[in-house]
mmCIF file of C-alpha atoms in Angstrom:
data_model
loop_
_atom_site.group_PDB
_atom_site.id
_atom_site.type_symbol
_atom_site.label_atom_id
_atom_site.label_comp_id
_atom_site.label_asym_id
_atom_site.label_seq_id
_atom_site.Cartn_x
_atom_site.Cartn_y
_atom_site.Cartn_z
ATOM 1 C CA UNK A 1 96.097 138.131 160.111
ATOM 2 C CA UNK A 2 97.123 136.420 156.861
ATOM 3 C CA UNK A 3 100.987 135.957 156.297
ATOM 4 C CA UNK A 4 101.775 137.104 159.622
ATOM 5 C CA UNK A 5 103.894 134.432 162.201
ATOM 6 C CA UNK A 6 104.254 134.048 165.456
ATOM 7 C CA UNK A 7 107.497 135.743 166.869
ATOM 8 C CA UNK A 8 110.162 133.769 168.698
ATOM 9 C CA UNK A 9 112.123 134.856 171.606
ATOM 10 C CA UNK A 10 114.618 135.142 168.888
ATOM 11 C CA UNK A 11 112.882 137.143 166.643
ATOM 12 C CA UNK A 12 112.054 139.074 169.162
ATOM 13 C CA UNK A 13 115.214 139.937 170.814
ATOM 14 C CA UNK A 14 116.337 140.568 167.291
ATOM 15 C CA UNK A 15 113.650 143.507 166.593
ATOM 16 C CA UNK A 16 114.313 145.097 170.236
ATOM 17 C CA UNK A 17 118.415 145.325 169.713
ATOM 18 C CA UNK A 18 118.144 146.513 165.970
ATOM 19 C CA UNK A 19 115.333 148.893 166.588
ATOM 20 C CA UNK A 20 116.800 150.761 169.488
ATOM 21 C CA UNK A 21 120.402 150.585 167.284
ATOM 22 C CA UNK A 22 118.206 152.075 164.352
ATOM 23 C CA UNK A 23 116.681 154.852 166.280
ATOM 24 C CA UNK A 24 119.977 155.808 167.727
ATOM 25 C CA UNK A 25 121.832 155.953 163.963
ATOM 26 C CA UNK A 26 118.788 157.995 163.015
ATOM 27 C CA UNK A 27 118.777 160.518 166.058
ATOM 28 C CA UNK A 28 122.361 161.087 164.794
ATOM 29 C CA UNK A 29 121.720 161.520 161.622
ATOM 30 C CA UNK A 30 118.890 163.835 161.575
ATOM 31 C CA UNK A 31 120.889 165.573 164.395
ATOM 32 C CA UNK A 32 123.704 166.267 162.190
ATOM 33 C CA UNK A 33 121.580 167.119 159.105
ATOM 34 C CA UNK A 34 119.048 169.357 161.179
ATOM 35 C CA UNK A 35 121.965 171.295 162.637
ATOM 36 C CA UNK A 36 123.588 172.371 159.138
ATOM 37 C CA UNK A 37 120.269 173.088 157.785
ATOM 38 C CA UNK A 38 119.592 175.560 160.419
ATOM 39 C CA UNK A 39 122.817 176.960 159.950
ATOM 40 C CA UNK A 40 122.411 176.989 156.198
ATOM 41 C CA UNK A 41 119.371 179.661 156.362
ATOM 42 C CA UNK A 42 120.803 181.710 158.909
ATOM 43 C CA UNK A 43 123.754 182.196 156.914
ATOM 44 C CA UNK A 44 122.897 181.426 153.573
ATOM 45 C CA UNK A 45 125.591 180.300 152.443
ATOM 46 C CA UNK A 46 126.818 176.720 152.251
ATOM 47 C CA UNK A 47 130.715 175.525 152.035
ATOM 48 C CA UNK A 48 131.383 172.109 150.378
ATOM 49 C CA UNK A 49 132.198 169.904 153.618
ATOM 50 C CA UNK A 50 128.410 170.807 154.997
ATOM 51 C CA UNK A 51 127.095 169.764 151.489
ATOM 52 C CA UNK A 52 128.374 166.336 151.685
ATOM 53 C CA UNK A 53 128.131 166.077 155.075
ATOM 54 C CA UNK A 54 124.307 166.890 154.918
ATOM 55 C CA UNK A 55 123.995 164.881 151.861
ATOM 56 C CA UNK A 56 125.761 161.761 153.847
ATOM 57 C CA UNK A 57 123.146 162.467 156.805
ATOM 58 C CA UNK A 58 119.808 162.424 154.896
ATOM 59 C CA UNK A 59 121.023 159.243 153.199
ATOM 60 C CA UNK A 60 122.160 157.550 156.483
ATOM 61 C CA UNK A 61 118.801 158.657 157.654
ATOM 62 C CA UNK A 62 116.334 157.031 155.070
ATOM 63 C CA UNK A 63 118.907 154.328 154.481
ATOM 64 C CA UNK A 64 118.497 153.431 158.662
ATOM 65 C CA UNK A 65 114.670 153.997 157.998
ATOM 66 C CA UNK A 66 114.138 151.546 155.197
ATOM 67 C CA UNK A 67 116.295 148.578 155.920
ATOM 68 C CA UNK A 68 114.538 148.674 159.414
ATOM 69 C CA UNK A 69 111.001 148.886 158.225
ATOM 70 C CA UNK A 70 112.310 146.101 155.544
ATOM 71 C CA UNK A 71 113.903 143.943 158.762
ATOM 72 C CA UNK A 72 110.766 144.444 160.951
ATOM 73 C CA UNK A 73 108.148 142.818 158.470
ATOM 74 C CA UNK A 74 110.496 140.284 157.247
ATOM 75 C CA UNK A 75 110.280 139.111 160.879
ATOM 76 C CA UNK A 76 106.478 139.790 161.487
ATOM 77 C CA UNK A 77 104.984 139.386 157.944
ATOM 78 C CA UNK A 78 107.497 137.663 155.649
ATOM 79 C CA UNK A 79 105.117 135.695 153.228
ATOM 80 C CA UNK A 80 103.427 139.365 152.519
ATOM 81 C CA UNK A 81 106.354 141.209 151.992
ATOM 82 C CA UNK A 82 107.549 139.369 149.254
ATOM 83 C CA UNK A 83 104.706 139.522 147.030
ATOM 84 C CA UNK A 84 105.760 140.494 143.752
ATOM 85 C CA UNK A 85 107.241 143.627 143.174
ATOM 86 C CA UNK A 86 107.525 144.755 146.797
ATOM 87 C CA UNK A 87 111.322 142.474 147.327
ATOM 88 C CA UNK A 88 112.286 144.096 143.995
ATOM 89 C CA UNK A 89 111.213 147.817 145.196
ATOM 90 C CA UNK A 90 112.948 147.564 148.161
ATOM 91 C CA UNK A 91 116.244 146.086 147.176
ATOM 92 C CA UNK A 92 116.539 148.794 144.668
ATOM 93 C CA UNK A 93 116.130 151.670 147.290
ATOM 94 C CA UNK A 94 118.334 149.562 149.813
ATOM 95 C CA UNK A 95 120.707 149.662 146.851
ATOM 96 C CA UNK A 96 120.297 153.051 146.079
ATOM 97 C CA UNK A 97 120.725 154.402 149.246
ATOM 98 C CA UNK A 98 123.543 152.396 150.434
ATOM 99 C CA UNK A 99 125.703 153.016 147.505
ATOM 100 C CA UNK A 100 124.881 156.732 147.672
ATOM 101 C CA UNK A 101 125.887 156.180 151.332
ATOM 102 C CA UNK A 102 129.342 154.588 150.422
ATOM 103 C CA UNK A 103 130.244 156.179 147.266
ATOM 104 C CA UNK A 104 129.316 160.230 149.038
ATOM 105 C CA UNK A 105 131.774 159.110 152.461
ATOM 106 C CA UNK A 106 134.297 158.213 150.399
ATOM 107 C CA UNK A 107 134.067 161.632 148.430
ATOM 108 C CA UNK A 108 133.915 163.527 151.878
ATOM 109 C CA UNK A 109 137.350 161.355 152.270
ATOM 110 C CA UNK A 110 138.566 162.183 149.101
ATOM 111 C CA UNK A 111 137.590 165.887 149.782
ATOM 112 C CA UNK A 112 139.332 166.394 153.135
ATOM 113 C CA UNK A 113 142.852 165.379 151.349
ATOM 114 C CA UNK A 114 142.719 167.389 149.226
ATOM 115 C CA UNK A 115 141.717 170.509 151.023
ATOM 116 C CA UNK A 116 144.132 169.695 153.740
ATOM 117 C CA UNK A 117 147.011 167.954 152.008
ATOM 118 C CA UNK A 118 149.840 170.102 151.296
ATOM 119 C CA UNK A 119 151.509 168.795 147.937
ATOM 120 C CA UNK A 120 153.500 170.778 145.226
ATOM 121 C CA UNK A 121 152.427 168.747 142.194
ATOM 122 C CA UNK A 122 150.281 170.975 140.199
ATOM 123 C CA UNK A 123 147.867 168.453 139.489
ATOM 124 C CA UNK A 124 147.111 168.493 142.769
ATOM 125 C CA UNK A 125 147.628 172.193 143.167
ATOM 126 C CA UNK A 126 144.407 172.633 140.322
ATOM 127 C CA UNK A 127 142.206 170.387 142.541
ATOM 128 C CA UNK A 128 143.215 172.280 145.407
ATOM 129 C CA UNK A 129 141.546 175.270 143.906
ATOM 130 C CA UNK A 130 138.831 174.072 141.865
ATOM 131 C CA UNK A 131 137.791 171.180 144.547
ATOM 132 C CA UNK A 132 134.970 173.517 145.419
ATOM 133 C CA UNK A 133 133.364 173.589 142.047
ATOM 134 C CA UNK A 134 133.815 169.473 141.806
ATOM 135 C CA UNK A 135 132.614 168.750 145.015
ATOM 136 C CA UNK A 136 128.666 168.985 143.282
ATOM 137 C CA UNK A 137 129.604 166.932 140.299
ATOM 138 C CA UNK A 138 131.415 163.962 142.681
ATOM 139 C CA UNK A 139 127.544 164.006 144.648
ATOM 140 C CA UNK A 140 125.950 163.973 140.964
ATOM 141 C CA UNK A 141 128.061 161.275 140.654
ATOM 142 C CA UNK A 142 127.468 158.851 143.542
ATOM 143 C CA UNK A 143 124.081 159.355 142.699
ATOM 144 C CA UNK A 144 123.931 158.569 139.520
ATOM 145 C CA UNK A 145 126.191 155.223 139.872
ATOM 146 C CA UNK A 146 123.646 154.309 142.986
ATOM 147 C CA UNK A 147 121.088 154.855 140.508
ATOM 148 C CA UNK A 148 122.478 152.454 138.035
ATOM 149 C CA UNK A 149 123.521 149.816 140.566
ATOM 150 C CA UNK A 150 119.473 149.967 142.162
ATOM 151 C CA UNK A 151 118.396 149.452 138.400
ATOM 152 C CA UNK A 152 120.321 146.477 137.936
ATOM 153 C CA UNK A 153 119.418 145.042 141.396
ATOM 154 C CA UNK A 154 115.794 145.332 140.312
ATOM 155 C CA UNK A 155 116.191 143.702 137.011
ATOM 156 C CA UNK A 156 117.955 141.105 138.565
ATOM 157 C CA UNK A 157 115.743 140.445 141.558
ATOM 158 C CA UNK A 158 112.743 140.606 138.979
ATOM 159 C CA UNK A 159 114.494 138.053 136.971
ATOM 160 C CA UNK A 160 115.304 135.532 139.994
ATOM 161 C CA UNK A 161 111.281 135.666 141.074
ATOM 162 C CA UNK A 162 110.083 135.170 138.005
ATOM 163 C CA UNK A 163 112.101 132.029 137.020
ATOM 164 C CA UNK A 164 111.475 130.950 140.695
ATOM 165 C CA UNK A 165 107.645 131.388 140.663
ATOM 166 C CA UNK A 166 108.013 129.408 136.905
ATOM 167 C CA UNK A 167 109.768 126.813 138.679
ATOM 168 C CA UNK A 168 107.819 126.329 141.552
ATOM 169 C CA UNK A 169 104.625 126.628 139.897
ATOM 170 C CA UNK A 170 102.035 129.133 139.830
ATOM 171 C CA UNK A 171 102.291 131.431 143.137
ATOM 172 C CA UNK A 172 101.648 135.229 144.666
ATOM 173 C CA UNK A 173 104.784 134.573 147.145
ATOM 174 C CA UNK A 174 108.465 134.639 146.684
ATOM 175 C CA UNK A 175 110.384 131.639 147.478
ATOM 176 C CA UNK A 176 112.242 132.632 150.841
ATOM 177 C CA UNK A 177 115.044 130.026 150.434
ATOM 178 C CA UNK A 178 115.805 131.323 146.631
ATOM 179 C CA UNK A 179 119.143 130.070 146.011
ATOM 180 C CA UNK A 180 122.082 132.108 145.205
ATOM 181 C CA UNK A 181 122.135 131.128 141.307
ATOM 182 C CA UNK A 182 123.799 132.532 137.929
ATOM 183 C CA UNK A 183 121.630 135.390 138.405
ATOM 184 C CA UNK A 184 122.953 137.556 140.843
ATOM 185 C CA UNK A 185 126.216 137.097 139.498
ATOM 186 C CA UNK A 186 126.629 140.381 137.883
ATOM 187 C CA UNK A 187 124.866 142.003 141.011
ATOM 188 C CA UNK A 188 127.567 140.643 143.229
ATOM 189 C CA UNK A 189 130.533 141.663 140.936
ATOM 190 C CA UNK A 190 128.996 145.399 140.350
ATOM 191 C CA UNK A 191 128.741 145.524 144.407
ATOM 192 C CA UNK A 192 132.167 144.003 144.798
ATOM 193 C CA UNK A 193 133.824 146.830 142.264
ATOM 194 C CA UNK A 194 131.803 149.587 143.464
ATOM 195 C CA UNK A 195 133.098 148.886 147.268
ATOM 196 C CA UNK A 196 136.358 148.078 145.983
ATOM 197 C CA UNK A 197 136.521 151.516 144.021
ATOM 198 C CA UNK A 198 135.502 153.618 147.016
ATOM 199 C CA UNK A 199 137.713 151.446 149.698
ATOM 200 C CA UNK A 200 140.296 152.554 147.184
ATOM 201 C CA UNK A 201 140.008 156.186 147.278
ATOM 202 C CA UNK A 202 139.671 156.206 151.422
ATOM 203 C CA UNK A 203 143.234 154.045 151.464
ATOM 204 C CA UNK A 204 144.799 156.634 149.002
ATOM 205 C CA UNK A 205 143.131 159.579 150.622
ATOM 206 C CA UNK A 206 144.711 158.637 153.994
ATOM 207 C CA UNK A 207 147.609 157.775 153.174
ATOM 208 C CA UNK A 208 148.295 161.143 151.263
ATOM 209 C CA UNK A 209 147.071 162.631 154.116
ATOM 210 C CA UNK A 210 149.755 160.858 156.410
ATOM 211 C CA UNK A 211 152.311 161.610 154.302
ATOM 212 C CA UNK A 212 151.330 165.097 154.261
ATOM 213 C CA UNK A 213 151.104 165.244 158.026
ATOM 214 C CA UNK A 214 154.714 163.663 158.305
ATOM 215 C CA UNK A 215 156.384 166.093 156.078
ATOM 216 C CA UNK A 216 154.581 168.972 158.064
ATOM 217 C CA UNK A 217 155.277 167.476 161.576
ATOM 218 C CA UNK A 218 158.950 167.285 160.744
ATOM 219 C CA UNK A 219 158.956 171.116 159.417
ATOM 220 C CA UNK A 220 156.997 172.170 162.496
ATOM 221 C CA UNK A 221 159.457 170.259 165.089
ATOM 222 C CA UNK A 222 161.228 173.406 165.863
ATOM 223 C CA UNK A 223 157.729 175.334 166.846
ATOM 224 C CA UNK A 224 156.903 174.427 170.074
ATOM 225 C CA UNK A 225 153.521 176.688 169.149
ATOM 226 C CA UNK A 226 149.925 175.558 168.403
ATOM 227 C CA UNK A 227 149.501 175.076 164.700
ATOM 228 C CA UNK A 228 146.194 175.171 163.300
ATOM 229 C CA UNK A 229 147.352 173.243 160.053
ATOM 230 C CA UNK A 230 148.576 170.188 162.473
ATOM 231 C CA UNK A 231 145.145 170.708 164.289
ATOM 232 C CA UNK A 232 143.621 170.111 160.468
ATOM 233 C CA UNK A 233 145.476 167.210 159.601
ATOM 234 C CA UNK A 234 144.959 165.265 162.570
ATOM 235 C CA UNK A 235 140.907 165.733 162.628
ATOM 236 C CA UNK A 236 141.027 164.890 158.774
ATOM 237 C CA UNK A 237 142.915 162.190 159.563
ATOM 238 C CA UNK A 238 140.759 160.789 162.607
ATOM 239 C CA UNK A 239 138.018 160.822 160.167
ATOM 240 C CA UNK A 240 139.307 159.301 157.304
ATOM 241 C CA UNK A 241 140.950 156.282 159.449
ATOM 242 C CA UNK A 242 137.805 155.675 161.384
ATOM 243 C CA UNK A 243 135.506 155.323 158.069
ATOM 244 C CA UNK A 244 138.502 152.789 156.626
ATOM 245 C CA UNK A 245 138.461 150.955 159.862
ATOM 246 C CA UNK A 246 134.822 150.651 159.221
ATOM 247 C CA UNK A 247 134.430 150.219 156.240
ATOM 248 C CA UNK A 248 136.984 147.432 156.232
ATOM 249 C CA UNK A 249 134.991 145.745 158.656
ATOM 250 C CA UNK A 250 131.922 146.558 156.830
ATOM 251 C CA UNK A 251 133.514 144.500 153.802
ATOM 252 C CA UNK A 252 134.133 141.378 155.600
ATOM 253 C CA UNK A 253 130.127 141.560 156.877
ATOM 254 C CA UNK A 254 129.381 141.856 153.403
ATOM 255 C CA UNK A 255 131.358 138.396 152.086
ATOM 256 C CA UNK A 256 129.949 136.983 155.233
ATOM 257 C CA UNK A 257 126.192 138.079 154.533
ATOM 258 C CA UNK A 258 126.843 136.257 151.263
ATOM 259 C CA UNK A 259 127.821 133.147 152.652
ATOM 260 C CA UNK A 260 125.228 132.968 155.292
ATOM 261 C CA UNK A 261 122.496 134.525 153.316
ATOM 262 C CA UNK A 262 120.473 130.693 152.935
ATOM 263 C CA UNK A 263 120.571 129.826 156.413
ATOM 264 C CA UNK A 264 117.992 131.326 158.244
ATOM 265 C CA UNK A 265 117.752 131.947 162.363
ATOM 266 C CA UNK A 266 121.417 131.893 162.390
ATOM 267 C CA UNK A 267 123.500 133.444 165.317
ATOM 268 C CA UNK A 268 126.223 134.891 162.960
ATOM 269 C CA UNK A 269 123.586 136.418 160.450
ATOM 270 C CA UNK A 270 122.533 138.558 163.449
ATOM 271 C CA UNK A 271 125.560 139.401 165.263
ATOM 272 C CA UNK A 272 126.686 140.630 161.170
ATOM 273 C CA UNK A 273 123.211 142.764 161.187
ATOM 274 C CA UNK A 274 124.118 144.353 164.358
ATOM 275 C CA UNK A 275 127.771 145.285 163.243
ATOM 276 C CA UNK A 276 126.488 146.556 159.730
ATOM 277 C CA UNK A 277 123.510 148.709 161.495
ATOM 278 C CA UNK A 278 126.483 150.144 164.273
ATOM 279 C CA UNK A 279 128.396 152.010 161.733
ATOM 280 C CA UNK A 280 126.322 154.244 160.198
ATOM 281 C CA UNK A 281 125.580 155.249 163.458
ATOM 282 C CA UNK A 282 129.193 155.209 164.710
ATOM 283 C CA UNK A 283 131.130 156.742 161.753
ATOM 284 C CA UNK A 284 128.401 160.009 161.872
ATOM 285 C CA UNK A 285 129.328 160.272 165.462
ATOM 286 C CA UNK A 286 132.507 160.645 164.419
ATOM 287 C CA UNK A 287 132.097 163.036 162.150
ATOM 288 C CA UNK A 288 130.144 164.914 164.509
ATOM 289 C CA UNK A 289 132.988 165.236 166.894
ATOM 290 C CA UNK A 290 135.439 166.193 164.263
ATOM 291 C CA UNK A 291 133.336 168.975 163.158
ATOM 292 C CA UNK A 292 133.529 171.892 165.975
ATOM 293 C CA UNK A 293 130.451 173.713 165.323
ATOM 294 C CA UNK A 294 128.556 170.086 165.287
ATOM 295 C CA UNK A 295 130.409 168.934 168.685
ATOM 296 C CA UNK A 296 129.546 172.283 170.185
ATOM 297 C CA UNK A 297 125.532 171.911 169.653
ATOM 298 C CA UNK A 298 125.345 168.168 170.255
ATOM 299 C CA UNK A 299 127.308 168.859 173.698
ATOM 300 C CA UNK A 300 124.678 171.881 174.215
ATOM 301 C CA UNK A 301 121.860 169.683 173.053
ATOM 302 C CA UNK A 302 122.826 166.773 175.911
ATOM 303 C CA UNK A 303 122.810 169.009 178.571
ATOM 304 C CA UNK A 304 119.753 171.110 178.209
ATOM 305 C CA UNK A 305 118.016 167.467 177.720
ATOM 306 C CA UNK A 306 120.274 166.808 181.303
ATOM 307 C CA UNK A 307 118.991 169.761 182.765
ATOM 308 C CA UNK A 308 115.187 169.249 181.683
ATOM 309 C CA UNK A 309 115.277 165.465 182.921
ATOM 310 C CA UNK A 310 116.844 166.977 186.699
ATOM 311 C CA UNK A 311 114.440 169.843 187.004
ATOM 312 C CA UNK A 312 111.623 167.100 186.616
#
């Protein structure tokens, strides 16, 4: 059909790998959201760690669905895809939903320190108490600064095709190998402060949490007992390293995707895709296994699916 190219072994090697790495993150995700939703309406009743952590697996979800279904026609139909305004459309939802993504883990973050932290400032005291009436406003939040940041990468975007199509004369497709000009400055420094604003909070979050966990470990040395507030402190802390060990990583894909973005077929563009669509996939897992009523169905899930797959 029109527009459409004939795959490479490359191209196709590349669809097979991200595909099966994108149905996995989304099994996860819908897993993890599925499971609180169920317990949601038997109990009806909702704390504010199950809010954010459903909230964080319906975005993983769509954000795994769309940048695959993006990926997959670039490959198979890229003139088509970029007719005007479908780059525009989906770079603001990729936007959207990857900010909402970063800015709502860092508030889970954020949220676990201070439920768990044990401090005497009163500051911190306040939040202590009232952290379950701000939890709703930080989501409102994250939503509405995705919701900005998607605006601006549309106006942006819209602006680059236009003065491209003007410059290349009169055209229905987007010029593929669009050069990285004055106008996604501001897009790049908005992205670069957002990220830098929520890998902020995680560092701070976990390292109040350490110090918290020191200051309790050394007041606990005598009590050779099980403590449930140790128990606390190390989960929170298991999570809250693991998402700024991938974020971290998830930064330097980021600079790299902008240096490599113009050169197309490229080894290190793909092994970067592959890390960036791991660790949505890898940090819910994580979260998973931190949470014990979420470990406990996932492990019960796996082995009636073991059982079903023996019996046949």
């Amino acid at each position: 059909s029109q527009g459409k190219v004939n795959a490479t072994s490359y191209d196709v090697m590349a669809i097979v790998i991200v595909s099966l790495q994108t149905f996995a993150g989304m099994w996860i995700n819908a897993f993890m959201a599925s499971v609180l939703c169920v317990a949601w309406l038997k109990k009806k009743s909702f704390n504010s760690n199950e809010k954010i952590l459903l909230f964080l697996g319906c975005c993983r979800f769509c954000y795994m669905g769309i940048t695959w279904a993006y990926f997959f026609l670039s490959v198979i139909y890229p003139w088509n895809l970029f007719v005007h305004p479908i780059p525009q459309i989906l770079s603001a939802i990729q936007s959207f939903l990857n900010f909402s993504n970063l800015w709502v883990s860092a508030c889970l973050c954020v949220f676990y320190c201070i439920k768990i932290a044990n401090f005497r400032h009163i500051f911190f005291i306040y939040l202590k108490g009232k952290i379950d009436r701000i939890v709703p406003w930080l989501l409102l939040g994250s939503v509405l600064f995705s919701l900005v940041i998607s605006i601006l990468a549309y106006n942006i975007i819209d602006e680059a095709h236009s003065d491209n199509l003007n410059s290349t004369g009169q055209g229905n497709f987007w010029k593929l190998s669009i050069k990285m000009d004055e106008h996604f400055f501001p897009l790049f420094f908005l992205t670069g402060f957002g990220c830098a604003i929520a890998f902020m909070a995680v560092i701070f979050s976990a390292l109040l949490l350490l110090f918290s966990l020191w200051r309790h470990k050394s007041k606990m040395q005598t009590n050779s007992g099980k403590n449930l507030s140790m128990d606390a402190h190390v989960k929170a802390m298991k999570s809250i390293l693991s998402f700024a060990f991938i974020y971290s990583v998830n930064s330097a894909c980021l600079i790299l995707t902008l240096i490599y973005a113009t050169k197309k077929a490229n080894p290190v563009v793909f092994l970067i895709l592959v890390f960036q669509y791991a660790f949505p996939s890898v940090h819910s897992l994580i979260l998973i296994f931190s949470n014990h009523k979420l470990e406990k169905t996932l492990r019960r899930t796996l082995s009636c699916g073991k059982c079903k797959v023996c019996m046949r």
